[in-house]
Short mmCIF file of C-alpha atoms in Angstrom, two decimals:
data_model
loop_
_atom_site.label_atom_id
_atom_site.label_comp_id
_atom_site.label_asym_id
_atom_site.label_seq_id
_atom_site.Cartn_x
_atom_site.Cartn_y
_atom_site.Cartn_z
CA MET A 58 -287.45 14.77 34.54
CA THR A 59 -287.29 16.66 37.59
CA TYR A 60 -284.04 16.70 39.46
CA GLU A 61 -285.70 14.52 41.88
CA GLU A 62 -286.97 12.32 39.89
CA LEU A 63 -283.26 11.82 38.40
CA ALA A 64 -282.13 10.84 41.72
CA GLN A 65 -285.13 8.31 42.07
CA LEU A 66 -283.84 7.19 39.04
CA ILE A 67 -280.55 6.35 40.40
CA PHE A 68 -281.70 5.40 43.78
CA PRO A 69 -284.53 4.01 43.62
CA GLU A 70 -283.70 1.83 46.64
CA ILE A 71 -283.50 4.38 49.20
CA SER A 72 -286.28 5.91 50.89
CA VAL A 73 -284.40 7.10 53.98
CA SER A 74 -283.63 11.05 54.05
CA ILE A 75 -281.19 12.83 55.38
CA ASP A 76 -283.15 13.81 58.18
CA ASP A 77 -284.02 9.87 59.68
CA LEU A 78 -279.99 10.23 59.86
CA GLU A 79 -280.33 12.69 62.08
CA LYS A 80 -282.52 11.22 64.05
CA LYS A 81 -281.13 7.74 63.85
CA TYR A 82 -277.14 9.62 64.42
CA PRO A 83 -278.03 12.64 67.20
CA PRO A 84 -275.71 15.41 68.34
CA ARG A 85 -273.75 13.11 71.51
CA ASN A 86 -274.89 13.93 74.74
CA LEU A 87 -271.16 15.25 76.05
CA PRO A 88 -269.50 17.92 78.90
CA ILE A 89 -269.08 21.24 77.10
CA GLY A 90 -265.78 21.71 75.49
CA ALA A 91 -266.00 17.58 75.27
CA GLU A 92 -264.43 17.04 72.07
CA VAL A 93 -265.05 14.17 69.58
CA THR A 94 -261.68 13.03 67.92
CA ARG A 95 -261.08 10.09 65.19
CA PHE A 96 -258.57 8.38 63.91
CA ALA A 97 -259.51 6.74 60.05
CA PRO A 98 -256.79 4.82 58.86
CA SER A 99 -256.53 2.94 55.58
CA PRO A 100 -256.14 -1.20 55.72
CA THR A 101 -253.55 -1.09 52.96
CA GLY A 102 -250.44 -1.64 55.70
CA PHE A 103 -248.88 -1.43 58.74
CA LEU A 104 -248.98 1.85 61.12
CA HIS A 105 -246.99 4.91 60.14
CA THR A 106 -245.29 6.51 62.49
CA GLY A 107 -246.68 9.99 61.13
CA SER A 108 -249.96 7.80 61.92
CA LEU A 109 -249.34 7.24 64.90
CA PHE A 110 -247.99 10.43 66.12
CA THR A 111 -251.63 11.90 64.94
CA SER A 112 -253.60 9.26 66.48
CA MET A 113 -251.62 10.14 69.47
CA ILE A 114 -252.55 13.60 69.39
CA CYS A 115 -256.32 12.54 68.88
CA HIS A 116 -256.41 10.32 71.94
CA LYS A 117 -255.08 13.12 73.53
CA LEU A 118 -257.27 16.11 72.95
CA ALA A 119 -260.24 13.22 73.42
CA LYS A 120 -259.32 12.24 76.63
CA GLN A 121 -258.33 15.59 78.51
CA THR A 122 -261.57 17.31 77.29
CA ASN A 123 -263.42 14.05 78.84
CA GLY A 124 -264.95 13.56 75.34
CA VAL A 125 -264.88 10.35 72.71
CA PHE A 126 -262.00 8.98 70.57
CA TYR A 127 -262.98 7.06 67.70
CA ILE A 128 -261.55 4.50 64.91
CA ARG A 129 -263.23 4.90 61.48
CA LEU A 130 -261.78 2.23 58.78
CA GLU A 131 -261.77 3.84 55.89
CA ASP A 132 -262.04 1.29 52.85
CA THR A 133 -263.26 2.41 50.00
CA ASP A 134 -260.06 2.17 48.11
CA THR A 135 -260.43 -1.69 47.46
CA LYS A 136 -257.90 -2.03 45.29
CA ARG A 137 -255.11 -1.08 47.21
CA GLU A 138 -256.23 -2.55 50.60
CA ILE A 139 -254.39 -5.85 52.36
CA GLU A 140 -256.01 -8.00 54.12
CA GLY A 141 -255.91 -8.22 58.08
CA SER A 142 -254.30 -4.77 58.18
CA GLY A 143 -256.87 -3.46 59.66
CA LEU A 144 -256.50 -5.37 62.30
CA ARG A 145 -252.78 -5.18 62.38
CA LEU A 146 -253.10 -1.42 62.86
CA LEU A 147 -254.90 -1.70 66.25
CA GLU A 148 -252.97 -4.05 67.62
CA GLU A 149 -250.01 -1.69 67.05
CA MET A 150 -251.23 1.03 68.18
CA HIS A 151 -252.77 -1.45 71.56
CA GLN A 152 -249.00 -1.43 72.54
CA PHE A 153 -248.27 2.18 72.87
CA ASN A 154 -251.80 2.71 74.94
CA ILE A 155 -253.74 4.21 72.21
CA VAL A 156 -257.33 2.31 72.99
CA PRO A 157 -260.27 3.97 71.30
CA ASP A 158 -263.70 4.63 73.24
CA GLU A 159 -265.62 3.69 70.27
CA GLY A 160 -265.56 2.29 66.88
CA TYR A 161 -263.80 -0.43 64.89
CA LEU A 162 -261.77 -3.08 66.71
CA GLY A 163 -261.31 -5.49 64.41
CA ASP A 164 -263.35 -8.52 64.94
CA HIS A 165 -266.22 -6.76 66.55
CA GLN A 166 -267.38 -3.12 66.37
CA ILE A 167 -268.40 -0.72 69.87
CA GLY A 168 -271.04 2.59 69.71
CA SER A 169 -273.82 3.76 68.82
CA TYR A 170 -272.52 5.74 65.73
CA GLY A 171 -271.70 3.19 63.71
CA PRO A 172 -271.52 1.15 61.24
CA TYR A 173 -267.66 2.22 62.05
CA VAL A 174 -266.36 0.73 58.95
CA GLN A 175 -266.73 2.79 55.73
CA SER A 176 -267.78 -0.25 53.21
CA GLN A 177 -270.31 -0.86 55.86
CA ARG A 178 -272.10 2.81 55.66
CA ALA A 179 -272.89 2.13 51.70
CA ASP A 180 -276.54 3.17 52.04
CA ILE A 181 -276.01 6.33 54.35
CA TYR A 182 -273.62 7.92 51.78
CA LYS A 183 -276.46 7.36 48.95
CA VAL A 184 -278.96 8.90 50.56
CA CYS A 185 -276.52 11.96 51.09
CA ILE A 186 -275.77 11.87 47.48
CA LYS A 187 -279.14 11.41 46.67
CA TYR A 188 -279.94 14.34 48.23
CA LEU A 189 -277.88 16.35 46.62
CA LEU A 190 -278.79 15.03 43.23
CA SER A 191 -282.13 16.12 43.81
CA LYS A 192 -280.88 19.64 44.61
CA GLY A 193 -278.70 20.22 41.31
CA LEU A 194 -275.94 19.80 43.82
CA ALA A 195 -274.30 16.85 41.68
CA TYR A 196 -274.65 15.12 38.50
CA PRO A 197 -273.55 11.76 36.67
CA CYS A 198 -270.69 11.30 34.17
CA PHE A 199 -270.16 9.16 31.58
CA CYS A 200 -267.05 10.49 30.54
CA THR A 201 -264.47 7.47 30.36
CA GLN A 202 -261.32 7.02 31.85
CA GLN A 203 -259.43 7.91 28.35
CA ASP A 204 -261.78 11.06 27.87
CA ILE A 205 -260.60 12.29 31.15
CA ASP A 206 -256.59 11.36 29.99
CA GLU A 207 -257.16 12.76 26.55
CA LEU A 208 -258.35 16.43 28.33
CA ARG A 209 -256.03 16.36 30.76
CA GLN A 210 -253.48 16.03 27.67
CA ALA A 211 -255.08 18.94 26.23
CA GLN A 212 -255.21 21.16 29.33
CA GLU A 213 -251.15 20.50 29.87
CA ALA A 214 -250.55 20.95 26.08
CA ASN A 215 -252.26 24.43 26.03
CA LYS A 216 -251.15 25.38 29.91
CA ILE A 217 -254.26 25.88 31.06
CA LEU A 218 -254.89 24.46 35.24
CA PRO A 219 -255.85 20.39 34.89
CA GLY A 220 -258.87 18.83 35.97
CA TYR A 221 -262.80 18.80 35.44
CA TYR A 222 -264.37 21.91 35.81
CA GLY A 223 -266.38 24.57 34.39
CA PRO A 224 -266.23 24.22 30.61
CA PHE A 225 -264.13 21.39 30.58
CA ALA A 226 -266.54 19.59 32.45
CA LYS A 227 -268.17 17.56 29.84
CA CYS A 228 -271.08 15.61 31.41
CA ARG A 229 -272.26 18.95 33.11
CA GLY A 230 -273.85 20.64 30.69
CA LEU A 231 -275.99 17.50 29.77
CA THR A 232 -279.89 18.14 30.77
CA ILE A 233 -281.37 15.98 32.90
CA ASP A 234 -282.96 14.11 30.53
CA GLU A 235 -279.92 13.71 28.63
CA ALA A 236 -279.18 11.71 31.43
CA ALA A 237 -281.68 9.53 32.47
CA GLU A 238 -281.72 8.23 28.87
CA LEU A 239 -277.98 7.50 29.12
CA ILE A 240 -278.59 6.16 32.41
CA LYS A 241 -281.24 3.41 30.82
CA GLN A 242 -279.16 2.68 27.99
CA GLY A 243 -276.98 1.03 30.87
CA LYS A 244 -274.23 3.61 30.07
CA PRO A 245 -271.47 3.48 33.11
CA PHE A 246 -271.55 6.33 35.33
CA VAL A 247 -269.73 8.16 38.49
CA ILE A 248 -271.59 10.83 40.01
CA ARG A 249 -269.81 14.47 40.35
CA PHE A 250 -270.16 16.93 42.81
CA ARG A 251 -271.32 20.94 41.16
CA SER A 252 -268.96 22.83 42.10
CA ASN A 253 -269.67 27.23 41.56
CA GLY A 254 -266.46 27.14 43.18
CA ASN A 255 -263.90 30.03 40.96
CA HIS A 256 -259.71 28.86 40.94
CA ASN A 257 -259.09 32.47 41.15
CA ASN A 258 -261.29 33.05 43.98
CA LYS A 259 -259.61 32.91 47.15
CA ILE A 260 -261.22 32.19 50.53
CA LYS A 261 -260.35 31.98 54.43
CA VAL A 262 -260.18 29.05 56.28
CA SER A 263 -259.29 28.34 60.08
CA ASP A 264 -257.14 26.20 61.73
CA LEU A 265 -256.09 25.44 64.97
CA ILE A 266 -252.21 25.19 64.96
CA ARG A 267 -252.02 27.66 61.59
CA GLY A 268 -254.92 30.18 62.21
CA THR A 269 -256.61 31.60 59.47
CA PHE A 270 -255.05 31.89 56.03
CA SER A 271 -256.31 32.19 52.50
CA ILE A 272 -256.54 29.32 50.21
CA ALA A 273 -257.89 29.17 46.15
CA GLU A 274 -261.08 28.14 45.89
CA ASN A 275 -262.23 24.93 44.55
CA ASP A 276 -263.96 24.58 41.53
CA GLN A 277 -263.32 21.22 40.73
CA ASP A 278 -266.37 18.79 40.12
CA ILE A 279 -264.95 16.21 41.84
CA VAL A 280 -266.55 12.62 41.87
CA ILE A 281 -267.71 11.97 44.80
CA TYR A 282 -269.90 8.01 44.16
CA LYS A 283 -267.91 5.60 42.23
CA SER A 284 -268.96 3.24 40.19
CA ASP A 285 -268.56 -0.03 41.80
CA GLY A 286 -271.01 1.81 44.52
CA LEU A 287 -268.93 3.56 46.81
CA PRO A 288 -267.65 6.94 47.49
CA THR A 289 -265.04 8.48 47.09
CA TYR A 290 -262.85 9.50 50.06
CA HIS A 291 -263.79 13.11 49.77
CA PHE A 292 -267.21 12.69 50.37
CA ALA A 293 -267.19 10.00 52.45
CA HIS A 294 -265.73 10.87 55.63
CA ILE A 295 -267.85 14.30 55.32
CA CYS A 296 -270.62 12.58 55.44
CA ASP A 297 -269.22 9.97 58.69
CA ASP A 298 -267.44 13.08 60.69
CA HIS A 299 -270.77 14.77 60.64
CA PHE A 300 -273.15 11.63 61.23
CA MET A 301 -270.26 10.50 63.73
CA ARG A 302 -270.19 14.39 65.30
CA THR A 303 -266.79 14.62 64.79
CA THR A 304 -265.98 17.79 66.90
CA THR A 305 -261.95 18.33 65.54
CA VAL A 306 -260.14 16.60 62.49
CA ILE A 307 -256.65 16.49 62.85
CA ARG A 308 -254.51 14.74 59.79
CA GLY A 309 -251.74 15.68 58.34
CA GLU A 310 -250.70 18.77 56.73
CA GLU A 311 -251.21 17.35 52.92
CA TRP A 312 -254.31 17.51 53.64
CA ILE A 313 -254.72 21.30 53.81
CA SER A 314 -254.59 21.43 49.59
CA SER A 315 -258.54 18.98 50.00
CA LEU A 316 -259.53 21.78 52.52
CA PRO A 317 -261.91 23.91 50.34
CA ILE A 318 -263.37 20.79 48.55
CA HIS A 319 -264.23 19.54 52.08
CA LEU A 320 -265.57 22.83 53.69
CA GLN A 321 -267.75 23.41 49.93
CA LEU A 322 -269.02 19.63 50.47
CA PHE A 323 -270.36 20.75 54.34
CA GLU A 324 -271.73 24.20 53.09
CA ALA A 325 -273.28 21.97 50.23
CA MET A 326 -275.26 19.69 52.63
CA GLY A 327 -276.10 22.25 54.82
CA TRP A 328 -274.29 20.96 57.72
CA LYS A 329 -271.61 22.87 60.20
CA PRO A 330 -267.75 21.22 59.34
CA PRO A 331 -265.71 20.53 62.22
CA MET A 332 -262.62 22.08 63.24
CA TYR A 333 -259.35 21.30 61.36
CA ALA A 334 -256.21 20.87 62.98
CA HIS A 335 -253.14 19.92 60.31
CA VAL A 336 -249.98 18.56 61.95
CA PRO A 337 -247.13 19.02 60.51
CA VAL A 338 -245.05 15.96 58.51
CA ILE A 339 -242.24 14.19 60.07
CA MET A 340 -239.04 14.54 58.25
CA LYS A 341 -235.91 13.01 57.65
CA ILE A 342 -232.32 14.03 56.41
CA ASP A 343 -231.67 11.51 53.54
CA GLU A 344 -228.11 10.58 52.19
CA ASN A 345 -227.62 13.51 50.19
CA GLY A 346 -228.79 15.88 52.95
CA ASN A 347 -231.94 16.18 51.76
CA LYS A 348 -234.77 17.36 53.73
CA ARG A 349 -238.18 14.76 53.10
CA LYS A 350 -240.67 13.71 54.51
CA LEU A 351 -240.29 10.13 56.52
CA SER A 352 -240.98 7.50 53.92
CA LYS A 353 -242.95 4.13 54.23
CA ARG A 354 -241.17 2.81 51.26
CA LYS A 355 -237.47 4.03 51.90
CA ASP A 356 -237.13 4.16 55.84
CA VAL A 357 -237.45 1.37 58.26
CA GLU A 358 -237.86 4.44 61.43
CA ALA A 359 -241.67 5.19 59.38
CA SER A 360 -243.54 1.89 60.54
CA VAL A 361 -243.70 1.35 64.38
CA SER A 362 -243.38 -2.15 63.99
CA TYR A 363 -239.85 -1.56 62.88
CA PHE A 364 -239.67 0.04 67.29
CA LEU A 365 -241.49 -2.82 68.54
CA ASP A 366 -239.64 -5.40 66.56
CA ASP A 367 -236.57 -3.72 68.03
CA GLY A 368 -237.63 -4.31 71.23
CA TYR A 369 -237.95 -0.15 72.01
CA PRO A 370 -239.98 1.08 75.31
CA SER A 371 -243.75 1.43 73.53
CA GLU A 372 -243.44 5.27 75.81
CA ALA A 373 -240.72 5.66 75.07
CA LEU A 374 -241.28 6.75 71.22
CA ILE A 375 -244.77 8.36 72.58
CA MET A 376 -242.71 10.45 74.81
CA TYR A 377 -240.78 11.18 72.15
CA LEU A 378 -243.22 12.35 69.70
CA MET A 379 -245.53 14.51 72.08
CA THR A 380 -241.75 16.45 72.31
CA ILE A 381 -242.38 17.26 68.85
CA VAL A 382 -246.11 17.67 69.14
CA ASN A 383 -245.85 20.68 71.93
CA SER A 384 -242.78 22.21 72.86
CA ASN A 385 -242.91 22.31 76.93
CA PHE A 386 -243.44 18.75 77.11
CA GLU A 387 -240.00 18.00 77.55
CA GLU A 388 -239.14 20.69 80.23
CA TRP A 389 -242.45 19.58 81.92
CA ILE A 390 -241.97 15.48 81.77
CA PHE A 391 -238.30 16.15 83.40
CA GLN A 392 -240.46 18.19 86.25
CA ASN A 393 -242.26 14.89 86.74
CA ASN A 394 -239.45 12.91 86.78
CA PHE A 395 -240.94 10.85 83.73
CA LYS A 396 -244.56 9.88 85.52
CA ASN A 397 -247.93 10.94 84.80
CA MET A 398 -247.52 11.71 81.60
CA GLN A 399 -251.28 11.17 81.30
CA ASP A 400 -251.20 15.01 83.35
CA PHE A 401 -249.60 16.97 80.74
CA GLN A 402 -251.77 19.06 79.13
CA PHE A 403 -251.74 19.20 75.37
CA SER A 404 -252.02 22.50 73.72
CA PHE A 405 -252.75 23.65 69.77
CA ASP A 406 -251.13 27.35 70.28
CA LYS A 407 -247.23 24.94 71.53
CA MET A 408 -247.48 22.84 67.94
CA SER A 409 -244.71 23.94 65.61
CA LEU A 410 -245.42 24.85 62.14
CA ASP A 411 -242.71 23.04 60.63
CA GLY A 412 -241.46 19.03 59.93
CA ALA A 413 -239.92 18.11 62.46
CA LEU A 414 -236.97 15.97 61.93
CA PHE A 415 -237.34 12.44 63.08
CA ASP A 416 -234.13 12.08 65.67
CA ILE A 417 -233.09 8.37 66.39
CA VAL A 418 -230.78 9.73 69.56
CA LYS A 419 -233.31 11.67 71.05
CA LEU A 420 -235.06 8.59 71.13
CA GLN A 421 -232.98 6.45 72.46
CA PHE A 422 -232.24 8.90 74.99
CA PHE A 423 -236.05 8.89 76.30
CA ALA A 424 -235.84 4.90 76.02
CA ARG A 425 -232.44 5.25 78.42
CA GLU A 426 -234.56 7.22 81.06
CA ILE A 427 -237.43 5.15 81.01
CA LEU A 428 -235.37 2.05 81.31
CA SER A 429 -233.58 2.88 84.03
CA ARG A 430 -236.37 3.57 85.96
CA LYS A 431 -237.93 0.37 86.09
CA THR A 432 -236.81 -2.12 88.76
CA LYS A 433 -235.61 -5.44 87.89
CA HIS A 434 -239.06 -7.20 87.79
CA GLU A 435 -240.53 -4.79 85.56
CA MET A 436 -237.35 -5.46 83.11
CA LEU A 437 -238.01 -9.41 83.10
CA ASP A 438 -241.16 -8.68 82.28
CA MET A 439 -240.53 -6.23 79.64
CA ALA A 440 -237.91 -8.63 78.22
CA LEU A 441 -239.50 -11.92 78.26
CA GLU A 442 -242.57 -9.90 76.73
CA TYR A 443 -240.04 -8.93 73.72
CA ALA A 444 -238.06 -12.20 73.81
CA LYS A 445 -241.39 -14.52 73.59
CA ASN A 446 -242.64 -12.79 70.33
CA HIS A 447 -239.01 -11.86 68.79
CA ASP A 448 -235.98 -13.48 70.20
CA SER A 449 -236.06 -16.93 70.65
CA ARG A 450 -232.60 -17.01 71.81
CA LEU A 451 -232.95 -14.32 74.22
CA LEU A 452 -235.87 -16.13 75.57
CA TYR A 453 -233.90 -18.84 76.29
CA PHE A 454 -231.40 -17.66 78.32
CA ILE A 455 -233.84 -15.74 80.22
CA ASN A 456 -235.61 -18.31 81.49
CA LEU A 457 -232.38 -20.69 82.82
CA ASN A 458 -232.62 -18.47 85.52
CA HIS A 459 -235.21 -15.25 85.88
CA GLY A 460 -233.60 -14.57 89.16
CA TYR A 461 -229.82 -14.57 87.34
CA PHE A 462 -231.56 -12.45 84.76
CA MET A 463 -233.09 -9.84 87.05
CA ASP A 464 -228.96 -9.74 88.98
CA ILE A 465 -227.65 -9.00 85.41
CA ILE A 466 -230.06 -6.44 84.63
CA ASN A 467 -229.88 -4.69 88.26
CA ILE A 468 -226.59 -2.76 88.22
CA GLU A 469 -226.58 0.05 89.50
CA ARG A 470 -229.94 0.27 88.88
CA GLU A 471 -231.11 0.94 92.64
CA VAL A 472 -229.50 3.87 93.27
CA GLU A 473 -229.85 7.53 93.01
CA ASN A 474 -228.25 7.67 90.26
CA PRO A 475 -228.92 4.38 87.99
CA ARG A 476 -226.97 3.64 84.84
CA LYS A 477 -228.59 4.08 82.04
CA ASP A 478 -227.15 1.16 79.48
CA TYR A 479 -230.09 0.38 77.86
CA TYR A 480 -232.72 1.49 75.69
CA LYS A 481 -234.47 -1.48 74.07
CA PHE A 482 -233.96 -5.08 74.01
CA GLY A 483 -233.29 -6.30 70.59
CA GLY A 484 -229.58 -6.91 70.76
CA ILE A 485 -229.41 -6.86 74.49
CA LEU A 486 -227.28 -10.12 74.87
CA ASP A 487 -224.52 -8.06 72.94
CA LEU A 488 -224.71 -5.87 76.20
CA ILE A 489 -225.16 -8.70 78.64
CA GLY A 490 -224.16 -11.62 76.74
CA PHE A 491 -220.93 -12.30 78.63
CA PHE A 492 -222.71 -13.40 81.91
CA TYR A 493 -223.14 -16.61 80.23
CA HIS A 494 -221.07 -18.98 80.34
CA GLU A 495 -221.63 -20.66 76.83
CA ILE A 496 -221.94 -17.25 75.65
CA TYR A 497 -218.20 -15.86 77.06
CA ASP A 498 -216.71 -19.35 76.12
CA ALA A 499 -218.41 -19.64 72.62
CA GLN A 500 -216.76 -15.08 72.45
CA PHE A 501 -213.40 -15.91 74.03
CA ASN A 502 -210.28 -14.17 72.97
CA LEU A 503 -207.36 -12.71 73.99
CA ASP A 504 -207.15 -9.79 71.77
CA ALA A 505 -207.86 -7.12 73.67
CA PHE A 506 -205.31 -7.42 75.84
CA ASN A 507 -203.20 -4.61 76.06
CA PRO A 508 -199.97 -6.10 74.03
CA ASN A 509 -197.75 -3.46 75.88
CA ILE A 510 -197.69 -5.00 78.74
CA ASP A 511 -195.57 -8.51 79.30
CA LYS A 512 -198.15 -11.63 78.96
CA THR A 513 -196.10 -12.78 82.30
CA ILE A 514 -197.35 -9.64 84.18
CA ILE A 515 -200.88 -10.25 83.18
CA LYS A 516 -201.05 -13.69 84.07
CA GLU A 517 -199.44 -13.01 87.98
CA THR A 518 -201.46 -10.31 88.41
CA LEU A 519 -204.49 -12.16 87.14
CA SER A 520 -203.69 -14.47 89.69
CA ASP A 521 -203.16 -12.75 92.50
CA LEU A 522 -206.98 -10.54 91.37
CA LYS A 523 -208.33 -14.20 92.27
CA SER A 524 -208.30 -13.50 95.69
CA LEU A 525 -210.67 -10.61 95.35
CA ASP A 526 -213.97 -11.03 96.90
CA ALA A 527 -216.79 -9.29 96.26
CA ASN A 528 -219.04 -9.53 99.89
CA LEU A 529 -216.49 -6.90 100.97
CA SER A 530 -217.82 -3.50 99.90
CA ASN A 531 -217.29 -1.20 96.56
CA GLU A 532 -214.42 1.02 97.99
CA GLU A 533 -213.09 -2.30 99.94
CA TRP A 534 -212.74 -4.25 97.14
CA PHE A 535 -211.72 -1.27 94.58
CA THR A 536 -208.65 -0.83 97.78
CA LYS A 537 -207.54 -4.33 97.16
CA MET A 538 -207.46 -4.34 93.83
CA LYS A 539 -205.17 -1.34 93.59
CA GLU A 540 -202.77 -2.51 96.42
CA ILE A 541 -202.61 -5.72 93.64
CA GLY A 542 -202.00 -3.70 91.07
CA GLU A 543 -199.15 -2.03 93.07
CA GLN A 544 -197.72 -5.50 94.22
CA HIS A 545 -197.01 -5.93 90.39
CA GLY A 546 -195.77 -2.52 89.54
CA PHE A 547 -199.38 -0.58 88.58
CA ALA A 548 -199.39 3.24 89.66
CA PRO A 549 -202.25 3.50 91.93
CA ASN A 550 -203.88 6.47 90.11
CA ASN A 551 -203.06 7.98 86.40
CA LYS A 552 -201.90 10.94 87.77
CA THR A 553 -198.90 9.41 89.38
CA TYR A 554 -198.17 7.43 86.68
CA LYS A 555 -197.96 10.21 84.09
CA ALA A 556 -195.73 11.66 87.16
CA ASN A 557 -193.04 9.06 86.51
CA LYS A 558 -194.00 6.56 83.66
CA ASP A 559 -190.61 4.74 83.66
CA ALA A 560 -190.89 3.55 87.52
CA TYR A 561 -194.33 1.49 86.75
CA LYS A 562 -195.58 -0.79 84.30
CA GLY A 563 -198.97 0.62 84.07
CA HIS A 564 -201.88 2.10 86.36
CA VAL A 565 -205.07 0.89 88.41
CA GLY A 566 -206.96 1.90 85.12
CA ASP A 567 -204.58 -0.56 83.44
CA VAL A 568 -205.14 -3.82 85.75
CA ALA A 569 -209.17 -2.79 85.74
CA GLU A 570 -209.25 -2.93 82.30
CA MET A 571 -206.93 -6.31 81.84
CA LEU A 572 -209.63 -7.90 84.79
CA ARG A 573 -212.47 -6.33 82.83
CA ILE A 574 -210.96 -8.62 79.68
CA ALA A 575 -210.41 -11.77 81.60
CA LEU A 576 -214.30 -11.47 82.95
CA THR A 577 -216.31 -9.97 80.15
CA ASN A 578 -214.67 -10.39 77.06
CA LYS A 579 -214.96 -6.34 76.80
CA LYS A 580 -212.95 -3.44 77.57
CA ASN A 581 -216.28 -1.86 78.30
CA ALA A 582 -218.71 -3.36 80.51
CA PRO A 583 -220.67 -1.93 83.96
CA ASN A 584 -218.58 -1.98 87.63
CA LEU A 585 -215.95 -4.63 87.71
CA TYR A 586 -217.23 -4.99 91.53
CA TYR A 587 -221.06 -5.89 90.77
CA VAL A 588 -219.80 -7.91 87.45
CA MET A 589 -217.84 -10.56 89.82
CA LYS A 590 -221.02 -10.20 92.62
CA VAL A 591 -222.62 -11.29 89.60
CA LEU A 592 -220.69 -14.11 88.30
CA GLY A 593 -220.30 -15.66 91.77
CA LYS A 594 -216.04 -16.33 92.63
CA ASN A 595 -216.30 -20.05 91.15
CA GLU A 596 -217.41 -18.40 87.56
CA SER A 597 -215.07 -15.20 88.17
CA ASN A 598 -211.81 -17.68 88.95
CA ARG A 599 -212.85 -19.95 86.23
CA ARG A 600 -212.69 -17.65 83.53
CA ILE A 601 -209.33 -15.77 85.08
CA ASP A 602 -207.99 -19.18 84.75
CA LYS A 603 -208.91 -19.84 81.38
CA VAL A 604 -207.04 -16.30 80.53
CA ILE A 605 -203.67 -17.30 82.52
CA LYS A 606 -204.08 -21.12 80.82
CA SER A 607 -204.86 -19.97 77.28
CA LEU A 608 -202.05 -16.76 77.48
#
């Protein structure tokens, strides 16, 4: 029996050749320099922040080169698959404006290079594996899991590099006839790649981020086809990247150790490999002060749904991640006033080799900058969208009066240096809830008032502060508040007070604080003039009267 006959015995139903596939999936007709990139998630859970990081780079590179960005669902690991997670990944990516040009789109697929779901590409993989078998570059392996476990235990006991290779590849030594006979007997088998490498040899590999470096050659006879009729990831993805005409594979640095295997498989198939870029992983300082990879089991920040559920603007997370991607982005986005991010030219040359620490404070900084530049109408739309999906209580208060909500959110917004109070919509009622009388009354307390100021003085001062008119200009309003304070024994400024404390009951800041507490239940709140303007005279006076009566 020949290798061709063994291949035919294993795959009698396959009559298509590699040449047929090359004709079906020809090279793409794209401009010179156009990149074809892909994001290839497994439907095994949520969209990891690291995956968003990688897909963002893939999308960016394709767009700026007039290329193609596609999505391929890698679902060959059926044991770990979570139903519906593939569609959820797409929905979350869409919220970050990472939209594919073609590929798997959840309930349908678009493009001429599909199917874009690996489990639907079984016959393509069989054609390729049949080819390797016919050339003697692959062979059936009949070892059981127990056989593999015993081999590993023996290797470890003797301090030998573990694995299925060389003299330890038991089924590699079977003759074609012996293998054929076992197949005819119905003995279960997998198919392994026949490696001619040697782990003591070094090969040079190229990476778009790391340049050229040396790494141990692969000598493992890896499984490329499982007993369930599906290929392993190692083999499936090289077939997919070839026939989908991927030009650049962008993936996490944890895949560097697998690069010799993948390059060897491309060589065995006679295909030119794509370029590779292995991006650094995102790190975190744990509770023990140790630097480690962001973990989807331990860290809420590892899931992009955490940021969406908490109401962070999606563009803030993208901007923050882009600062990790390219060191010159932060300066660029400030020069461009946080606009037209799509015009930024990404470059692999500007990428760091070190894993960046995830910095929630810096993310919040970008979120504040972004939200401070939104109009009140944009803020209303964003808040409504968030509240509809995540916060029914917030939705209730917004819907009481959209105009009132915009008045609240617009305080010191339409100015040269707008306030930057907000970085997310989750918990926003903690900041603005006092504007709604139901929340104000429910949280009403007198504990925040300065105990060093006599209650009678507070009541008398507040009573006169009711005369403040928000129809005055901000400067006129503040001047009148200062005058009322002086009438009740408060210095017009802190400097005057410090110079002669015995002469005053306090200073104008103390007057502002008592008014702030009376109106908001808080010691910290937006500009009092605008707070009173939004509340209106009737509600402002109602609150002041409530305090006077309760003190």
